[in-house]
Amino acid sequence: MKKTAFITGITGQDGAYLAELLLKKGYHVVGGFRRLSTLNFSRLDELGIREKIKLVETDMLDASNLIRAVQEVKPDEIYNLAAQSFVAHSFKNPILTGNITGLGVTNLLEAIRIVNPGIRFYQASTSELYGAAAESPQNENTPFKPRSPYGVAKLYGHWITINYRESYDIFACAGILFNHESPLRGLEFVTRKITDSVAKIHYGKLKYFEIGNLDVKRDWGYAKEYVKGMWMMLQQEKPDNFVLATNENHSVREWIETCFNHIDRQILWEDKGENEIGRDVKTGEILVKVNPEYFRPAEIHDLLGDYSKAKRELDWEPHIKHRELSEIMLKADLEKQANPKRS
Ligand code: NAP
Ligand code: G4F
């Protein structure tokens, strides 16, 4: 008998990769999307899987709509990937972020509790929970100290997931995932912003790009490997929380240098702070400029994940790290710039 998986946030990066994985595993995949004036199934189209998925209109803000969706879909597993997921945006839209990314989780858990508490549930928790972390690397026992409205909303989502596990015996898992990227990553996130800009510079379509804090470090992995970890969590005997990370971190500055290296260009940094610029070593052209507009009211300077519990209990391990990841993403963006009609 085919299992049915319901994925909220199907139009996002992780939604697309998880759907692809579950289809390969023989699941009947149903994707939740919210109504917009223009449909945005481009990631599903890029993976060639749109026609294989049943799409159901759902909004995390509307509990009644979620109850109806869970009644109709009758899923065995629900993966809650929907969120206002852009940290910078959360400072400008803290209430909306709280409602979607925080309370939205309760809306969905209530739908499960009311319709069928036997459904297995995955919540997309995040390394943003750690914020100004008291220790490094961070693991499942590291205290949380979020630094953005997004992080605070996710903290609520994380604890309400644990609360429904403990109160109603729902098989609810929280994956504390560190940053994970891919060619399907949104253009507003820093890695994709860099690969897209470097590709445009390579083809003479852009002279330079602007960036925020160059020295923050993140533990960046490959989204395709992380969605597999989500599925693995729901196949365990008992629900639990797991960190997925690479246990390596790199700065935004390193991302820029590595991406230019891939196209045989070297960057020389000049000045400091808000005035810093990056020039091409050979030609002297300015390719990067810091713009304080991209600084955040509160920043997380350094995140590094310890995924040893996931390795031990799920047999999950990342294989693609910084250099290879940047190469995969840049290659995809170079192809998109070379063949703009296909993208
Ligand atoms: P993403 O690309 O930004 O996708 C977010 C998805 O949520 C989109 O499909 C979006 O739909 C949907 N959404 C937003 N508001 C909604 C609403 N009110 N109702 C229904 N759907 C709504 O994010 P992602 O990178 O795939 O991440 C997936 C999840 O993992 C998110 O919860 C994110 O916070 C979390 N996470 C991500 C990372 C990471 O590094 N990628 C790390 C840790 C945790 P539209 O297309 O209509 O906007
Ligand atoms: O790419 P980012 O916007 O990702 P951020 O804030 O780490 O959040 C992502 O990862 C989280 C997991 O830890 C997810 F939960 C969340 O949903 C999202 O997927 O920024 C990364 C870092 C930040 O420190 C930011 O200040 O890069 C810095 N940065 C520097 N210049 C920039 C820029 N970020 C963006 N987006 N744009 C810049 O120009």
Coordinates of C-alpha atoms and ligand atoms in Angstrom, one line a residue:
M1 CA 0.0 0.0 0.0
K2 CA 1.4 3.4 -1.1
K3 CA 2.1 5.8 1.8
T4 CA 0.8 9.4 1.4
A5 CA 3.0 12.3 2.4
F6 CA 1.6 15.8 2.7
I7 CA 4.3 18.5 2.3
T8 CA 3.5 22.1 3.3
G9 CA 5.7 24.7 1.5
I10 CA 5.9 22.6 -1.6
T11 CA 6.8 25.6 -3.7
G12 CA 10.0 26.2 -1.7
Q13 CA 13.5 24.8 -2.0
D14 CA 13.1 21.9 0.5
G15 CA 9.6 21.2 -0.6
A16 CA 10.7 20.5 -4.1
Y17 CA 13.6 18.3 -3.2
L18 CA 11.7 16.4 -0.5
A19 CA 8.8 15.7 -3.0
E20 CA 11.4 14.4 -5.5
L21 CA 12.8 12.1 -2.9
L22 CA 9.5 10.8 -1.7
L23 CA 8.2 10.2 -5.3
K24 CA 11.4 8.1 -5.9
K25 CA 10.5 6.1 -2.7
G26 CA 7.1 5.3 -4.0
Y27 CA 5.0 7.8 -2.0
H28 CA 1.8 9.4 -3.1
V29 CA 2.9 13.1 -2.6
V30 CA 0.5 15.9 -1.9
G31 CA 1.8 19.4 -1.8
G32 CA 0.3 22.4 0.1
F33 CA 0.6 25.7 -1.6
R34 CA -1.0 29.1 -0.8
R35 CA -3.0 31.0 -3.4
L36 CA -1.1 33.9 -5.0
S37 CA -2.1 36.1 -7.9
T38 CA 0.6 34.3 -9.9
L39 CA 1.4 30.6 -9.4
N40 CA 5.0 29.8 -8.6
F41 CA 5.7 26.1 -9.3
S42 CA 9.0 26.9 -11.0
R43 CA 11.1 24.6 -8.7
L44 CA 8.7 21.7 -9.2
D45 CA 9.0 22.4 -13.0
E46 CA 12.8 22.6 -12.8
L47 CA 12.8 19.1 -11.3
G48 CA 10.2 17.9 -13.7
I49 CA 7.8 16.6 -11.0
R50 CA 4.9 19.0 -11.0
E51 CA 2.5 16.6 -12.8
K52 CA 3.4 13.8 -10.4
I53 CA 2.2 15.7 -7.3
K54 CA -1.3 16.5 -6.2
L55 CA -1.5 20.1 -5.2
V56 CA -3.8 21.4 -2.5
E57 CA -4.4 25.0 -1.6
T58 CA -3.5 25.5 2.1
D59 CA -2.5 28.5 4.1
M60 CA -0.7 28.1 7.5
L61 CA -2.7 31.1 8.8
D62 CA -6.0 29.3 8.4
A63 CA -6.6 26.4 10.9
S64 CA -10.0 25.5 9.3
N65 CA -8.4 25.2 5.9
L66 CA -5.6 23.0 7.3
I67 CA -8.2 20.7 9.1
R68 CA -10.1 20.3 5.8
A69 CA -6.8 19.6 3.9
V70 CA -5.8 16.9 6.4
Q71 CA -9.3 15.3 6.3
E72 CA -9.2 15.2 2.5
V73 CA -5.5 14.1 2.0
K74 CA -5.5 11.4 4.7
P75 CA -1.7 11.5 5.0
D76 CA 0.5 9.0 6.8
E77 CA 3.2 11.7 7.2
I78 CA 3.1 15.5 7.2
Y79 CA 6.3 17.5 6.6
N80 CA 5.8 21.1 7.8
L81 CA 8.2 23.1 5.6
A82 CA 6.0 26.2 5.1
A83 CA 7.3 29.3 6.8
Q84 CA 8.2 32.9 6.3
S85 CA 11.8 31.7 6.2
F86 CA 13.8 34.9 5.4
V87 CA 15.4 36.2 8.5
A88 CA 16.0 39.7 7.2
H89 CA 12.4 40.0 6.2
S90 CA 11.3 38.9 9.7
F91 CA 12.7 42.1 11.2
K92 CA 10.4 44.1 9.0
N93 CA 7.4 41.7 9.3
P94 CA 7.7 40.3 12.8
I95 CA 4.0 39.8 13.4
L96 CA 3.3 38.1 10.0
T97 CA 6.4 35.9 10.7
G98 CA 5.2 35.0 14.1
N99 CA 1.8 34.1 12.8
I100 CA 3.0 31.9 9.9
T101 CA 6.3 30.5 11.2
G102 CA 5.2 30.2 14.9
L103 CA 1.4 29.9 15.3
G104 CA 1.0 28.2 11.9
V105 CA 2.7 25.1 13.4
T106 CA -0.1 24.9 16.1
N107 CA -2.7 25.3 13.4
L108 CA -1.3 22.2 11.7
L109 CA -0.8 20.2 14.9
E110 CA -4.4 20.9 15.9
A111 CA -5.5 19.6 12.5
I112 CA -3.5 16.4 13.2
R113 CA -4.8 16.1 16.8
I114 CA -8.5 16.5 15.6
V115 CA -8.4 14.5 12.4
N116 CA -5.9 11.7 13.1
P117 CA -3.3 11.8 15.9
G118 CA -1.6 8.8 14.3
I119 CA -0.1 10.9 11.5
R120 CA 3.7 11.3 11.7
F121 CA 4.8 14.9 11.8
Y122 CA 8.1 16.6 10.9
Q123 CA 8.7 20.2 11.9
A124 CA 11.4 22.3 10.2
S125 CA 13.3 23.7 13.1
T126 CA 16.5 25.6 12.5
S127 CA 20.0 26.5 13.7
E128 CA 18.6 30.1 14.1
L129 CA 17.2 28.8 17.4
Y130 CA 20.8 28.8 18.8
G131 CA 21.3 32.5 18.0
A132 CA 24.0 33.9 20.2
A133 CA 25.0 30.3 21.2
A134 CA 26.8 29.7 24.5
E135 CA 28.9 26.9 23.0
S136 CA 30.3 25.6 19.8
P137 CA 29.6 23.4 18.0
Q138 CA 25.8 23.3 18.8
N139 CA 24.0 20.0 19.4
E140 CA 20.5 19.0 20.5
N141 CA 21.3 20.0 24.1
T142 CA 22.7 23.4 23.4
P143 CA 20.5 26.2 25.0
F144 CA 18.6 28.4 22.5
K145 CA 19.0 32.2 22.3
P146 CA 17.4 33.3 19.1
R147 CA 18.4 36.7 17.6
S148 CA 15.5 37.5 15.2
P149 CA 11.7 37.5 15.0
Y150 CA 12.1 34.5 12.7
G151 CA 14.3 32.7 15.3
V152 CA 11.8 33.4 18.0
A153 CA 8.8 32.2 15.9
K154 CA 10.7 29.0 15.1
L155 CA 11.4 28.6 18.8
Y156 CA 7.7 28.6 19.5
G157 CA 7.2 26.1 16.6
H158 CA 9.9 23.9 18.0
W159 CA 8.5 23.7 21.5
I160 CA 4.8 23.3 20.4
T161 CA 6.0 20.3 18.4
I162 CA 7.6 18.8 21.5
N163 CA 4.5 19.7 23.5
Y164 CA 2.1 17.9 21.2
R165 CA 4.4 14.9 21.3
E166 CA 4.3 14.8 25.1
S167 CA 0.7 15.8 25.5
Y168 CA -1.1 13.8 22.8
D169 CA 1.5 11.1 22.0
I170 CA 1.8 12.4 18.4
F171 CA 4.8 11.1 16.5
A172 CA 6.3 14.6 16.1
C173 CA 9.9 15.2 15.2
A174 CA 11.9 18.4 15.0
G175 CA 14.8 18.6 12.7
I176 CA 17.2 21.4 13.8
L177 CA 18.7 22.0 10.4
F178 CA 21.7 24.3 9.7
N179 CA 21.7 26.3 6.5
H180 CA 21.3 24.2 3.5
E181 CA 21.6 25.5 -0.1
S182 CA 21.2 24.4 -3.7
P183 CA 20.6 25.7 -7.2
L184 CA 16.9 26.0 -6.1
R185 CA 17.7 28.3 -3.2
G186 CA 15.8 31.6 -3.2
L187 CA 17.8 34.5 -4.7
E188 CA 17.5 36.6 -1.5
F189 CA 19.6 34.1 0.5
V190 CA 23.3 35.0 0.6
T191 CA 24.8 31.9 -1.1
R192 CA 22.5 32.0 -4.1
K193 CA 22.8 35.8 -4.3
I194 CA 26.6 35.3 -4.6
T195 CA 26.5 32.5 -7.2
D196 CA 23.8 34.3 -9.2
S197 CA 25.8 37.6 -9.1
V198 CA 29.2 36.0 -9.9
A199 CA 27.5 34.2 -12.9
K200 CA 26.1 37.5 -14.2
I201 CA 29.5 39.2 -13.7
H202 CA 31.1 36.3 -15.7
Y203 CA 28.7 37.0 -18.6
G204 CA 29.1 40.8 -18.5
K205 CA 25.5 41.3 -17.3
L206 CA 26.5 42.8 -13.9
K207 CA 29.5 45.0 -12.9
Y208 CA 29.4 44.4 -9.2
F209 CA 27.1 43.3 -6.4
E210 CA 26.3 44.6 -2.9
I211 CA 26.6 42.6 0.2
G212 CA 26.1 42.9 4.0
N213 CA 28.3 41.5 6.8
L214 CA 31.2 39.6 5.2
D215 CA 32.5 38.0 8.3
V216 CA 29.5 36.0 9.6
K217 CA 30.0 32.3 9.5
R218 CA 27.5 29.6 8.8
D219 CA 27.5 25.8 8.6
W220 CA 26.3 25.4 5.0
G221 CA 25.2 22.0 3.6
Y222 CA 23.5 20.7 0.5
A223 CA 19.6 20.7 0.6
K224 CA 19.2 17.4 -1.3
E225 CA 21.1 15.6 1.5
Y226 CA 19.1 17.3 4.2
V227 CA 15.7 16.4 3.0
K228 CA 16.7 12.8 3.2
G229 CA 17.4 13.3 6.9
M230 CA 13.9 14.7 7.3
W231 CA 12.4 11.5 5.9
M232 CA 14.8 9.3 8.0
M233 CA 13.5 11.0 11.2
L234 CA 10.0 9.9 10.5
Q235 CA 11.0 6.3 9.9
Q236 CA 12.4 5.9 13.5
E237 CA 10.7 3.9 16.2
K238 CA 10.4 6.9 18.5
P239 CA 10.0 10.6 17.7
D240 CA 12.9 12.8 18.6
N241 CA 14.9 16.0 17.7
F242 CA 18.0 15.8 15.5
V243 CA 20.6 18.3 14.3
L244 CA 21.6 18.1 10.6
A245 CA 24.8 20.0 9.8
T246 CA 28.2 19.5 8.2
N247 CA 30.3 20.4 11.2
E248 CA 32.3 22.9 9.0
N249 CA 31.7 26.6 8.8
H250 CA 32.7 29.3 6.4
S251 CA 32.3 33.1 6.2
V252 CA 30.4 35.0 3.6
R253 CA 33.8 36.4 2.5
E254 CA 35.0 32.9 1.8
W255 CA 31.9 32.1 -0.2
I256 CA 32.6 35.1 -2.4
E257 CA 36.3 34.3 -2.8
T258 CA 35.6 30.6 -3.6
C259 CA 33.0 31.4 -6.2
F260 CA 35.3 33.9 -8.0
N261 CA 38.1 31.3 -7.8
H262 CA 35.8 28.9 -9.6
I263 CA 35.9 31.3 -12.6
D264 CA 39.6 32.0 -12.2
R265 CA 39.3 35.4 -10.6
Q266 CA 40.9 36.5 -7.3
I267 CA 39.5 39.2 -5.0
L268 CA 41.6 41.7 -3.1
W269 CA 39.8 43.3 -0.2
E270 CA 40.2 47.0 0.6
D271 CA 39.1 49.2 3.5
K272 CA 37.0 48.0 6.4
G273 CA 33.4 47.8 7.6
E274 CA 30.8 49.7 5.7
N275 CA 33.4 50.9 3.2
E276 CA 34.9 47.6 2.3
I277 CA 35.2 46.7 -1.4
G278 CA 36.5 43.7 -3.3
R279 CA 38.5 44.3 -6.4
D280 CA 39.7 41.9 -9.1
V281 CA 43.4 41.4 -8.4
K282 CA 44.4 41.5 -12.1
T283 CA 42.1 44.2 -13.6
G284 CA 41.4 46.4 -10.5
E285 CA 37.6 46.4 -11.2
I286 CA 35.3 46.7 -8.2
L287 CA 33.3 43.4 -8.1
V288 CA 31.8 43.6 -4.5
K289 CA 30.7 46.5 -2.3
V290 CA 29.5 46.3 1.2
N291 CA 26.2 48.0 1.7
P292 CA 25.0 48.5 5.3
E293 CA 21.4 48.2 4.1
Y294 CA 22.0 44.4 4.3
F295 CA 23.2 44.5 7.9
R296 CA 20.7 43.1 10.4
P297 CA 19.5 44.8 13.6
A298 CA 20.9 41.7 15.5
E299 CA 23.3 39.3 13.9
I300 CA 24.3 35.7 14.5
H301 CA 28.1 35.8 14.0
D302 CA 29.0 32.1 14.1
L303 CA 27.1 28.8 13.8
L304 CA 28.6 25.3 13.7
G305 CA 26.6 22.1 14.0
D306 CA 27.4 18.8 15.6
Y307 CA 25.4 16.1 13.8
S308 CA 26.8 13.2 15.7
K309 CA 23.4 12.1 17.1
A310 CA 21.9 12.0 13.5
K311 CA 25.0 10.0 12.4
R312 CA 24.7 7.5 15.3
E313 CA 20.9 7.1 15.4
L314 CA 19.8 7.7 11.8
D315 CA 23.0 6.8 9.9
W316 CA 22.7 10.2 8.3
E317 CA 25.9 12.0 7.1
P318 CA 26.5 14.9 4.7
H319 CA 28.9 14.4 1.9
I320 CA 28.8 17.7 0.0
K321 CA 30.5 20.7 1.8
H322 CA 31.5 24.2 1.1
R323 CA 33.7 23.9 -2.0
E324 CA 31.7 21.3 -3.9
L325 CA 28.4 23.0 -2.9
S326 CA 29.5 26.4 -4.2
E327 CA 30.7 24.7 -7.4
I328 CA 27.3 22.9 -7.9
M329 CA 25.4 26.2 -7.4
L330 CA 27.7 28.4 -9.5
K331 CA 27.7 25.9 -12.3
A332 CA 23.9 25.9 -12.3
D333 CA 23.8 29.7 -12.3
L334 CA 26.4 29.9 -15.1
E335 CA 24.2 27.6 -17.2
K336 CA 21.1 29.7 -16.4
Q337 CA 22.9 32.9 -17.5
A338 CA 24.2 31.2 -20.7
N339 CA 20.8 29.9 -21.6
P340 CA 18.4 32.4 -20.0
K341 CA 15.3 31.1 -21.9
R342 CA 15.6 27.6 -20.3
S343 CA 15.7 29.0 -16.7
Ligands
NAP1 P1 11.5 28.6 1.3 O1 12.2 28.2 0.0 O2 11.5 30.0 1.7 O3 10.1 27.9 1.3 C1 9.1 28.3 2.2 C2 7.8 27.8 1.8 O4 6.8 28.2 2.7 C3 7.3 28.3 0.4 O5 6.7 27.2 -0.3 C4 6.3 29.3 0.8 O6 5.3 29.5 -0.2 C5 5.6 28.7 2.0 N1 4.8 29.6 2.8 C6 5.1 30.8 3.2 N2 4.1 31.3 3.9 C7 3.1 30.4 3.8 C8 1.7 30.4 4.3 N3 1.2 31.4 5.0 N4 1.0 29.3 4.0 C9 1.5 28.3 3.3 N5 2.7 28.2 2.8 C10 3.5 29.3 3.1 O7 12.2 27.7 2.5 P2 13.2 26.4 2.5 O8 14.6 26.9 2.4 O9 12.6 25.5 1.5 O10 13.0 25.9 4.0 C11 11.9 25.0 4.3 C12 11.6 25.1 5.8 O11 12.8 24.8 6.5 C13 11.2 26.5 6.3 O12 10.3 26.3 7.3 C14 12.5 27.1 6.8 O13 12.2 28.1 7.8 C15 13.1 25.9 7.4 N6 14.6 25.9 7.4 C16 15.3 26.2 6.3 C17 16.7 26.1 6.3 C18 17.5 26.4 5.1 O14 18.7 26.6 5.3 N7 17.0 26.3 3.9 C19 17.4 25.8 7.5 C20 16.6 25.5 8.7 C21 15.2 25.5 8.6 P3 5.4 30.7 -1.4 O15 6.2 30.1 -2.4 O16 4.0 30.9 -1.7 O17 6.1 31.8 -0.7
G4F2 O1 21.5 33.5 3.6 P1 21.0 34.1 4.8 O2 19.9 35.1 4.5 O3 20.5 33.0 5.7 P2 20.2 32.9 7.3 O4 19.9 34.2 7.8 O5 21.3 32.2 8.0 O6 18.9 32.0 7.4 C1 18.8 30.8 6.6 O7 19.3 29.7 7.3 C2 18.5 29.5 8.5 C3 19.3 28.3 9.2 O8 20.2 28.7 10.1 C4 17.1 29.1 8.2 F1 16.4 28.8 9.3 C5 16.5 30.3 7.5 O9 15.2 30.0 7.1 C6 17.3 30.7 6.2 O10 17.2 29.6 5.3 O11 22.1 34.9 5.6 C7 23.3 34.2 6.0 C8 24.2 35.2 6.6 C9 23.6 36.1 7.6 O12 24.4 36.3 8.7 C10 23.5 37.5 6.9 O13 23.6 38.6 7.7 O14 24.7 36.0 5.6 C11 24.7 37.3 6.0 N1 24.7 38.2 4.8 C12 25.7 39.1 4.5 N2 25.3 39.7 3.4 C13 23.7 38.3 4.0 C14 24.1 39.3 3.0 N3 22.5 37.7 3.9 C15 21.7 38.0 2.8 N4 20.5 37.3 2.7 N5 22.0 38.9 1.9 C16 23.2 39.6 2.0 O15 23.5 40.5 1.1

